[in-house]
CSV table of C-alpha atoms in Angstrom, one decimal:
chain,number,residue,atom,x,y,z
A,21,UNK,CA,0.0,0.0,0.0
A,22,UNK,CA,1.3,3.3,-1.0
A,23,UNK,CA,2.2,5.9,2.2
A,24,UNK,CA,-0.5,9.0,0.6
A,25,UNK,CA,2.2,11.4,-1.2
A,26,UNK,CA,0.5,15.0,-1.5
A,27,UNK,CA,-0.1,14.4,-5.1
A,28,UNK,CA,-1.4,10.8,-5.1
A,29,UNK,CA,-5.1,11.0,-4.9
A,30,UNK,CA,-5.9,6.9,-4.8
A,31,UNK,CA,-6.3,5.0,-1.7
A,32,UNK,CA,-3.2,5.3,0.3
A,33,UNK,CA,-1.8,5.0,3.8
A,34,UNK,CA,-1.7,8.3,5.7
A,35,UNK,CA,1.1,7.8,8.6
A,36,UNK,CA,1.2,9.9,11.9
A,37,UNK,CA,3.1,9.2,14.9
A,38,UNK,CA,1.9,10.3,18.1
A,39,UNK,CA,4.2,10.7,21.1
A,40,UNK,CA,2.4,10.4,24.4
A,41,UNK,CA,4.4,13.2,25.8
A,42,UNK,CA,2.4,15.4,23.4
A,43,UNK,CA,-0.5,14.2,24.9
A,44,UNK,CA,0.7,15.3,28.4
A,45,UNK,CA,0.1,10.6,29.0
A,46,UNK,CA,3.9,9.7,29.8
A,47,UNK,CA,2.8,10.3,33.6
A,48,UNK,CA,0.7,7.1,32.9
A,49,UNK,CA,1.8,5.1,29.7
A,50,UNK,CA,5.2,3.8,30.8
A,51,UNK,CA,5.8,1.8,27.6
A,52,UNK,CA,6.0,2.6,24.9
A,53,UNK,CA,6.8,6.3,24.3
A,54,UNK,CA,4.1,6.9,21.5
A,55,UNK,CA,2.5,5.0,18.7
A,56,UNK,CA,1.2,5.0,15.0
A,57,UNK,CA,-1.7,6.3,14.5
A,58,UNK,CA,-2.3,5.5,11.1
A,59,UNK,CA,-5.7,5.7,8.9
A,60,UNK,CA,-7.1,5.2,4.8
A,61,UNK,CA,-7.6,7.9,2.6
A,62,UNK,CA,-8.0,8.2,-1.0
A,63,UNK,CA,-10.4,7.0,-4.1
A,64,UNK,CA,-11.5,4.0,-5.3
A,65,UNK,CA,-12.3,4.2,-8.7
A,66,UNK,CA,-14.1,0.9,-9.8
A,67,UNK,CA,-11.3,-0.7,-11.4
A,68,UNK,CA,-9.4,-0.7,-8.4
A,69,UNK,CA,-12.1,-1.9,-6.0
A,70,UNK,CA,-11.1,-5.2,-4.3
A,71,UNK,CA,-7.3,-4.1,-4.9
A,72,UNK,CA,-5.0,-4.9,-3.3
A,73,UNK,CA,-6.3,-8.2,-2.2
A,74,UNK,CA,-9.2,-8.9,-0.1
A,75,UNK,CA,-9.8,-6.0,3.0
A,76,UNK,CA,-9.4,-6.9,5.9
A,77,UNK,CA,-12.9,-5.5,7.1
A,78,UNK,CA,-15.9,-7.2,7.6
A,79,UNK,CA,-17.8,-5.8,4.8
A,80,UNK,CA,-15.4,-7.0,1.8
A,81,UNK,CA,-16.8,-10.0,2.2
A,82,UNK,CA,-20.3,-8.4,2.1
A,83,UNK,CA,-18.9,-7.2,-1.1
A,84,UNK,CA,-17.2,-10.7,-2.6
A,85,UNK,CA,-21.3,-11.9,-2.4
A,86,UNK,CA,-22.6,-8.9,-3.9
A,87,UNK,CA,-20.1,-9.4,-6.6
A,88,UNK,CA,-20.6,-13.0,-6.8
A,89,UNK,CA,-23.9,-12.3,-7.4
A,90,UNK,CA,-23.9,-8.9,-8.9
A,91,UNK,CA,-21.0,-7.9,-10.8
A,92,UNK,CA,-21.8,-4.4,-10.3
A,93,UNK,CA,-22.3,-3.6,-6.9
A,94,UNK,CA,-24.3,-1.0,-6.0
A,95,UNK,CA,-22.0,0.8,-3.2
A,96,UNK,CA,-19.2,2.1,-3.5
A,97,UNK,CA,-15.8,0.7,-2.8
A,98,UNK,CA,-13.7,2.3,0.0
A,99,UNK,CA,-10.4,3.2,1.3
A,100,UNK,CA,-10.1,0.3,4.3
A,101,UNK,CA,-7.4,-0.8,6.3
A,102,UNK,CA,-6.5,-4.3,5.1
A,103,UNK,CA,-3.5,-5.3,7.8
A,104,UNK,CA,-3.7,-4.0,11.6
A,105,UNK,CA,-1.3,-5.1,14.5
A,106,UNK,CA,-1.8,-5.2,18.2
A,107,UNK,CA,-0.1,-2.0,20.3
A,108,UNK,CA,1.8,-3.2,23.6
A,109,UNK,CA,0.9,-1.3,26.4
A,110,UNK,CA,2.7,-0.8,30.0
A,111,UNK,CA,0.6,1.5,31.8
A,112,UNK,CA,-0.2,2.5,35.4
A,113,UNK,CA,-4.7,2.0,35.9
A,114,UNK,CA,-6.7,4.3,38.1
A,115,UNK,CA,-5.8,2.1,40.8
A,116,UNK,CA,-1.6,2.6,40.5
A,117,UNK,CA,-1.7,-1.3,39.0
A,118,UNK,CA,1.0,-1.6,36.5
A,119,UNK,CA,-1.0,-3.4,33.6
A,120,UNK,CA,0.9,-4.8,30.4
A,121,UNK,CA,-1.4,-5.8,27.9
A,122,UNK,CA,-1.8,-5.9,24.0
A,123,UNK,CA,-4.6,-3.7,22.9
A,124,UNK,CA,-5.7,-5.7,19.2
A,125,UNK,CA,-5.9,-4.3,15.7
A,126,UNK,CA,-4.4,-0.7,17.3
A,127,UNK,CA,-2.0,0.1,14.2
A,128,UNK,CA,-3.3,0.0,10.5
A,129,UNK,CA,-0.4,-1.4,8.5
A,130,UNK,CA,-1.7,-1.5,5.0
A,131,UNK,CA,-4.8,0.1,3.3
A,132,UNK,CA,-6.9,-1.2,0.1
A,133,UNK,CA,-10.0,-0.9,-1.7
A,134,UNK,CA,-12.6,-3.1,-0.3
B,19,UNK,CA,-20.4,14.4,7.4
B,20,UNK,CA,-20.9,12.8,4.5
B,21,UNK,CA,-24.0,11.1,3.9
B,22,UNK,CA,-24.0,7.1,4.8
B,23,UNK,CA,-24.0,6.3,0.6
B,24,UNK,CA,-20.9,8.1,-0.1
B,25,UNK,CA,-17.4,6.7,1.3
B,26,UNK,CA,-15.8,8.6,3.9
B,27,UNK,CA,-12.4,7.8,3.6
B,28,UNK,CA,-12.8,8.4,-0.2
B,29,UNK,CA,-10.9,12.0,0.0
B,30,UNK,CA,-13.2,15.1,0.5
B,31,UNK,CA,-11.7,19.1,2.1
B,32,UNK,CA,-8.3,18.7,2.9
B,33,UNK,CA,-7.6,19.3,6.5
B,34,UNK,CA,-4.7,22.3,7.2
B,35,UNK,CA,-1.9,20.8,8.8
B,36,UNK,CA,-2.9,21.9,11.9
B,37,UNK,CA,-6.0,21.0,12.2
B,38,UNK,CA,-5.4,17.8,11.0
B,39,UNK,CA,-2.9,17.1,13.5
B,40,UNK,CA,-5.3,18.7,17.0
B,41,UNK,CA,-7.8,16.0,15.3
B,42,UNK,CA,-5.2,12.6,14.9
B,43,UNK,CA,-4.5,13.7,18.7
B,44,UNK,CA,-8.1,14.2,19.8
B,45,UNK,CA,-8.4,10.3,17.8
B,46,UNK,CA,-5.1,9.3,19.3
B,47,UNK,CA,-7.1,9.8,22.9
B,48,UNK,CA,-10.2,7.9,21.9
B,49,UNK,CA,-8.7,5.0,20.2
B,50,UNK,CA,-6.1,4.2,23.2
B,51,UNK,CA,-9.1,4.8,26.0
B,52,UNK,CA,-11.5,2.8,24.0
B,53,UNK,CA,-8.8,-0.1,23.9
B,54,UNK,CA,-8.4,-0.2,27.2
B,55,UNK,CA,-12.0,0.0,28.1
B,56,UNK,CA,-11.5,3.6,30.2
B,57,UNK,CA,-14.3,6.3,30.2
B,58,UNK,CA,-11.6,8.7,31.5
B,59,UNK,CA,-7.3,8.4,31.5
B,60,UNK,CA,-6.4,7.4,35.1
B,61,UNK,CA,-5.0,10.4,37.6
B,62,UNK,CA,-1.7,9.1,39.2
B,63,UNK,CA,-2.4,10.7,42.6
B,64,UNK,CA,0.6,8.5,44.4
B,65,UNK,CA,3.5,8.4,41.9
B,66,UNK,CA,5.2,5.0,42.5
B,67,UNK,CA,8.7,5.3,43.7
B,68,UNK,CA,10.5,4.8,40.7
B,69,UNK,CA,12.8,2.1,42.5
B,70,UNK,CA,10.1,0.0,43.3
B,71,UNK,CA,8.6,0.1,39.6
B,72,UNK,CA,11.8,-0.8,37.9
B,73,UNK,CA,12.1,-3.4,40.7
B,74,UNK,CA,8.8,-5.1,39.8
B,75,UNK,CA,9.1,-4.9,36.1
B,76,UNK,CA,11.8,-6.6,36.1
B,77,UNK,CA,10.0,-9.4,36.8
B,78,UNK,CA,7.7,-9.3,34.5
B,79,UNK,CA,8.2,-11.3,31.2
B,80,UNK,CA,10.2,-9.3,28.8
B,81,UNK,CA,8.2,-8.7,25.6
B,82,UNK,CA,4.8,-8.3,24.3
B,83,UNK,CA,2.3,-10.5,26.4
B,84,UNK,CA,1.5,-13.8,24.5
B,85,UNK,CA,-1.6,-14.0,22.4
B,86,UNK,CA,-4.7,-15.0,23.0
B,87,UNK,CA,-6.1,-11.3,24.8
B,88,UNK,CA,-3.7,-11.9,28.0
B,89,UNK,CA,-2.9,-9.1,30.7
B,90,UNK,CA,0.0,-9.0,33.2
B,91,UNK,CA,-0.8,-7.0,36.8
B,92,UNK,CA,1.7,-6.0,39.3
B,93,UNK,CA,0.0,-4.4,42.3
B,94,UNK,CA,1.9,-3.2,45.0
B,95,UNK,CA,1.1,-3.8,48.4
B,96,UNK,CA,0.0,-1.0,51.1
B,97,UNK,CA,1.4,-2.4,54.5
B,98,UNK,CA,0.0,-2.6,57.8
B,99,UNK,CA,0.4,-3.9,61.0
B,100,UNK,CA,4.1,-3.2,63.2
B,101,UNK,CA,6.9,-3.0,60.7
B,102,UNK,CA,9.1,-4.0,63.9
B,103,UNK,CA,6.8,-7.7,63.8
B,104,UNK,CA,8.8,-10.4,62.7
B,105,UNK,CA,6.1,-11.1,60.5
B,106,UNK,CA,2.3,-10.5,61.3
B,107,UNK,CA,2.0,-7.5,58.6
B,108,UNK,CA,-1.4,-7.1,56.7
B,109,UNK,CA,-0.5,-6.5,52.9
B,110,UNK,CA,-3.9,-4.9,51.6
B,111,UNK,CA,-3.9,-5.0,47.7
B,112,UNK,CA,-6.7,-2.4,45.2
B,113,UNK,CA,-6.7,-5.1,42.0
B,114,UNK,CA,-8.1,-3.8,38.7
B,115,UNK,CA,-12.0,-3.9,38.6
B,116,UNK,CA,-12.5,-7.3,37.1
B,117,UNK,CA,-13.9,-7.4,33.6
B,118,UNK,CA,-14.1,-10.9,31.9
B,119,UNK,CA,-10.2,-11.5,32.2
B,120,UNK,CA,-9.8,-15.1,34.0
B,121,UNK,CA,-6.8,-15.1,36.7
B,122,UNK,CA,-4.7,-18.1,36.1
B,123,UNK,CA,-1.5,-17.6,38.2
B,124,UNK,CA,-0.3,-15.0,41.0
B,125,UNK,CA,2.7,-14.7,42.7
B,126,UNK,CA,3.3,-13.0,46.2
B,127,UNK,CA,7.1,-10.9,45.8
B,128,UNK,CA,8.7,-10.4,49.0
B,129,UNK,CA,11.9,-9.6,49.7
B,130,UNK,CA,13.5,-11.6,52.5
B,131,UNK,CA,16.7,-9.9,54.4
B,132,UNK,CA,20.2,-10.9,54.7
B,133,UNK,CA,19.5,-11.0,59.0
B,134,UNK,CA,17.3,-14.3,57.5
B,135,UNK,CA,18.6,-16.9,59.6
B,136,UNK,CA,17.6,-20.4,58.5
B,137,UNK,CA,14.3,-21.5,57.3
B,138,UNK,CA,11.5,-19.3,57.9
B,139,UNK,CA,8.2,-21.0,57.8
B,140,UNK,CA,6.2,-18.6,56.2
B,141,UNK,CA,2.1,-19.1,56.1
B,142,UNK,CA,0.1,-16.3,53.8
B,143,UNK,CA,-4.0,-15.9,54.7
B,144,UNK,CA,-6.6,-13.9,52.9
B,145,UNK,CA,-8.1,-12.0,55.0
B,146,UNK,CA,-6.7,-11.1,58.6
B,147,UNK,CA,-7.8,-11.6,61.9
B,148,UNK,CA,-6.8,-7.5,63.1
B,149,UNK,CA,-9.4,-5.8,64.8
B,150,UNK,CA,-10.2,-3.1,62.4
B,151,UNK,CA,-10.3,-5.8,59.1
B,152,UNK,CA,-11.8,-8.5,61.1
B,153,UNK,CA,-13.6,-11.6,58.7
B,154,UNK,CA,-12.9,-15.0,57.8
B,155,UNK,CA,-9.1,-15.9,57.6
B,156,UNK,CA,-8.4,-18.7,55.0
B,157,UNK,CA,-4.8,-20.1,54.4
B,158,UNK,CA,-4.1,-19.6,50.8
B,159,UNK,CA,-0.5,-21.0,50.8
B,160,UNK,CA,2.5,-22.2,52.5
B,161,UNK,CA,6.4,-21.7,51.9
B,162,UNK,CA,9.6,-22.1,53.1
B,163,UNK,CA,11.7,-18.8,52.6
B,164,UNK,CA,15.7,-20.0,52.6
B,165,UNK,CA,16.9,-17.5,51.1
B,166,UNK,CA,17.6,-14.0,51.3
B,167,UNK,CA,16.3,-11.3,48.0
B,168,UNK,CA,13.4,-11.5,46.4
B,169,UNK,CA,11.2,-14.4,46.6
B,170,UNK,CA,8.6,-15.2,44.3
B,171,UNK,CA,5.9,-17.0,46.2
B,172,UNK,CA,2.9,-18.8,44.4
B,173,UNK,CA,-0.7,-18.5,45.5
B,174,UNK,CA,-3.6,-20.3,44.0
B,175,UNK,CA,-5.2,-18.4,41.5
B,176,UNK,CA,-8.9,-19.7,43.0
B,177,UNK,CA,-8.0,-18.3,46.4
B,178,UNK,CA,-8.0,-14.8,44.9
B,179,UNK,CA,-11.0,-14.9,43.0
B,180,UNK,CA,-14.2,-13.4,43.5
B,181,UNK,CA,-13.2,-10.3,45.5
B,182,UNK,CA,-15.8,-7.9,43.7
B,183,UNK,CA,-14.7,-4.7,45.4
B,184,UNK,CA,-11.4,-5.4,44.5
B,185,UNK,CA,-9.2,-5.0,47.9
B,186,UNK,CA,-7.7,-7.7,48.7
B,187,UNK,CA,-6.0,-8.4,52.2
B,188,UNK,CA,-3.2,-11.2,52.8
B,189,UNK,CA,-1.8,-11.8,56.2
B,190,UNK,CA,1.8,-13.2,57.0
B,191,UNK,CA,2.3,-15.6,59.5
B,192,UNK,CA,5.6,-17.0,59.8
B,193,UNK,CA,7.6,-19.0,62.5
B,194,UNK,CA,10.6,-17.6,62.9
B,195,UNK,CA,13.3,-20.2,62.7
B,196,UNK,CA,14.1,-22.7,65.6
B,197,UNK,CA,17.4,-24.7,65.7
B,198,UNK,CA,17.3,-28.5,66.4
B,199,UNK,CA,15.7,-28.2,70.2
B,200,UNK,CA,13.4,-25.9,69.7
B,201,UNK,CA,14.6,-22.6,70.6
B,202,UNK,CA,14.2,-19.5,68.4
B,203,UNK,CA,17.2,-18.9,65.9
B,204,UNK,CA,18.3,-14.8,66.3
B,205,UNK,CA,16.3,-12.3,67.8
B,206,UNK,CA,12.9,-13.8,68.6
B,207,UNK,CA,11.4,-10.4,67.5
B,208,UNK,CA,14.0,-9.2,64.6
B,209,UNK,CA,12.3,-8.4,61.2
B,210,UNK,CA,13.3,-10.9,58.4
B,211,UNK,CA,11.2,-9.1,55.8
B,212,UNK,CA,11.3,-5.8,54.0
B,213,UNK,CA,8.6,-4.2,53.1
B,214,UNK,CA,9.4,-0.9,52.6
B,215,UNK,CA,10.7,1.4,49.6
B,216,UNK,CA,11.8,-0.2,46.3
B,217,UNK,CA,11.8,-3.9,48.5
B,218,UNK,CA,7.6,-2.9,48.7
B,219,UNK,CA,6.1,-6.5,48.6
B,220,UNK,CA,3.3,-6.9,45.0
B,221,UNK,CA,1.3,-9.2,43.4
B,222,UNK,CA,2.1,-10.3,40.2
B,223,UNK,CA,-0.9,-11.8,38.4
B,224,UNK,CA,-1.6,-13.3,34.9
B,225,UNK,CA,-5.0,-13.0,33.3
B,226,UNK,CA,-6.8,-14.0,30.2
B,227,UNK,CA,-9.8,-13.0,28.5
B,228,UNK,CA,-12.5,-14.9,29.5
B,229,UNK,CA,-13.3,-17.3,32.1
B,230,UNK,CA,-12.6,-20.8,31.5
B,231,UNK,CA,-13.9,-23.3,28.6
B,232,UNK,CA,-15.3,-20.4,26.9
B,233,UNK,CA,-14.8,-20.6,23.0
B,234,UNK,CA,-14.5,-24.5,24.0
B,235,UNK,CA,-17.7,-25.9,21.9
B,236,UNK,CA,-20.0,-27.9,24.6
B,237,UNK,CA,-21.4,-31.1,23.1
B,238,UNK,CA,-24.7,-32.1,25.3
């Protein structure tokens, strides 16, 4: 999946870190210092819908039966994530527990067209 | 706001710089609260010593927590009772609000002093029998402390279930040790744990989502 340049219009991957510390959180996120916080953006123009590869939301495979059975769907295909991972967390609760966890499907790592 | 036919991540008024970045943090907020199933970001009123929290983590497993939705808890103990008392202390504990995480082990961490002469015999209740706490005392478990440093002492994960308001209160009870007739080894009344600064006794605890045999298909 493309990271969005300025100039590309088409689905992409639109990065952006954010650093706890910015949020005035370090006092209670230990680990780690910040995160990606990435999201999909762009067009889909028909002849890329279902590019690259199957999305990883729910509703592509709403989509796969609609084409199955309709070759034109209706809707209109959108900019999804297709790969997310888990984010690690250390972090103190409102009880002053230190909690370690892994918060699922917290970082989008690839984008496509469902 | 774009109307439910049309796609929303499809493009539309390009955000300025700034404005885009006040929003990623305002979604930054959401998404990590939301994921950790907080209304509100929690208010550190008592900063941990920062001894005692590299301490603990250290014991924790380095690296992410396994699969499978799992959490890992260290609570630190408040202490009560004479911290003169061999043993005796109340270690009162304010756990996470349960959700459906299932506990499956725990470890007690004390740390035992070099004065430790010999084998204490060290017994560990829930519950305590001092006046202000008084309840039902149960023995939860039973070890033999040999050694001085940090010992990591295992409780049965049943005996700290079900403690809806989430204090929970363990009570040492230890023997100091005797030699071969009988008599008390070292002072009868010197203190052979520590339980204060970066040696604060905590729980470590390991949950996982969901209580047990759930996802496990039942056949009737």
């Amino acid at each position: 999946t493309p990271t969005c340049e300025p100039a590309t219009p088409l689905c992409c991957r639109r990065d952006h870190y954010v650093n706890f510390q910015e949020l005035g959180w370090r006092d209670w996120i230990l680990q780690p210092e910040g995160y990606q916080l990435n999201y999909c953006s762009g067009q889909c123009p028909p002849h890329l819908a279902g590019s690259p590869g199957i999305a990883a939301s729910f509703h592509s495979a709403v989509f796969s039966l609609l084409k199955a059975n309709n070759p034109w769907p209706a809707g209109t295909s959108c900019c999804v994530p297709t790969a997310r991972r888990p984010l690690s967390l250390l972090y103190l609760d409102h009880k002053g527990n230190v909690v370690k966890t892994d918060v699922p499907d917290m970082v989008v790592e690839a984008c496509g067209c469902s | 706001q774009r109307t439910e036919s049309e796609c929303p991540s499809c493009g539309g008024p390009t955000l300025a710089p700034q404005a885009e970045r006040a929003l990623i943090l305002q979604l930054a907020k959401q998404q990590i609260l939301e994921g950790l199933h907080m209304t509100s970001r929690p208010r550190i009123s008592h900063p941990l010593p920062r001894a005692a929290l590299t301490a603990a983590l250290r014991r924790l497993q380095p690296g992410s927590v396994a699969a499978g939705n799992r959490e890992e808890i260290i609570s630190f103990a408040t202490v009560t009772g004479s911290s003169a008392a061999p043993c005796g202390s109340v270690l009162t504990f304010h756990l996470p609000t349960p959700r459906s995480h299932h506990l499956y082990r725990a470890r007690l961490w004390l740390h035992a002093l070099p004065t430790l002469p010999g084998t204490l015999n060290l017994k560990i209740f829930r519950g305590t029998q001092r006046r202000r706490h008084r309840g039902p005392r149960t023995l939860l478990a039973e070890h033999q402390v040999t050694l001085p440093g940090w010992q990591a002492l295992t409780l049965p994960p049943s005996g700290l279930r079900g403690e809806r308001s989430g204090v929970l209160r363990l009570q040492l009870d230890c023997r100091p040790p005797k030699d071969n007739n009988g008599t008390v080894v070292g002072a009868p009344r010197r203190r052979f744990l520590d339980t204060a600064g970066h040696q604060r006794p905590f729980l470590e605890l390991k949950m996982r989502a969901g209580e047990p045999g759930v996802g496990r298909a039942r056949r009737r």
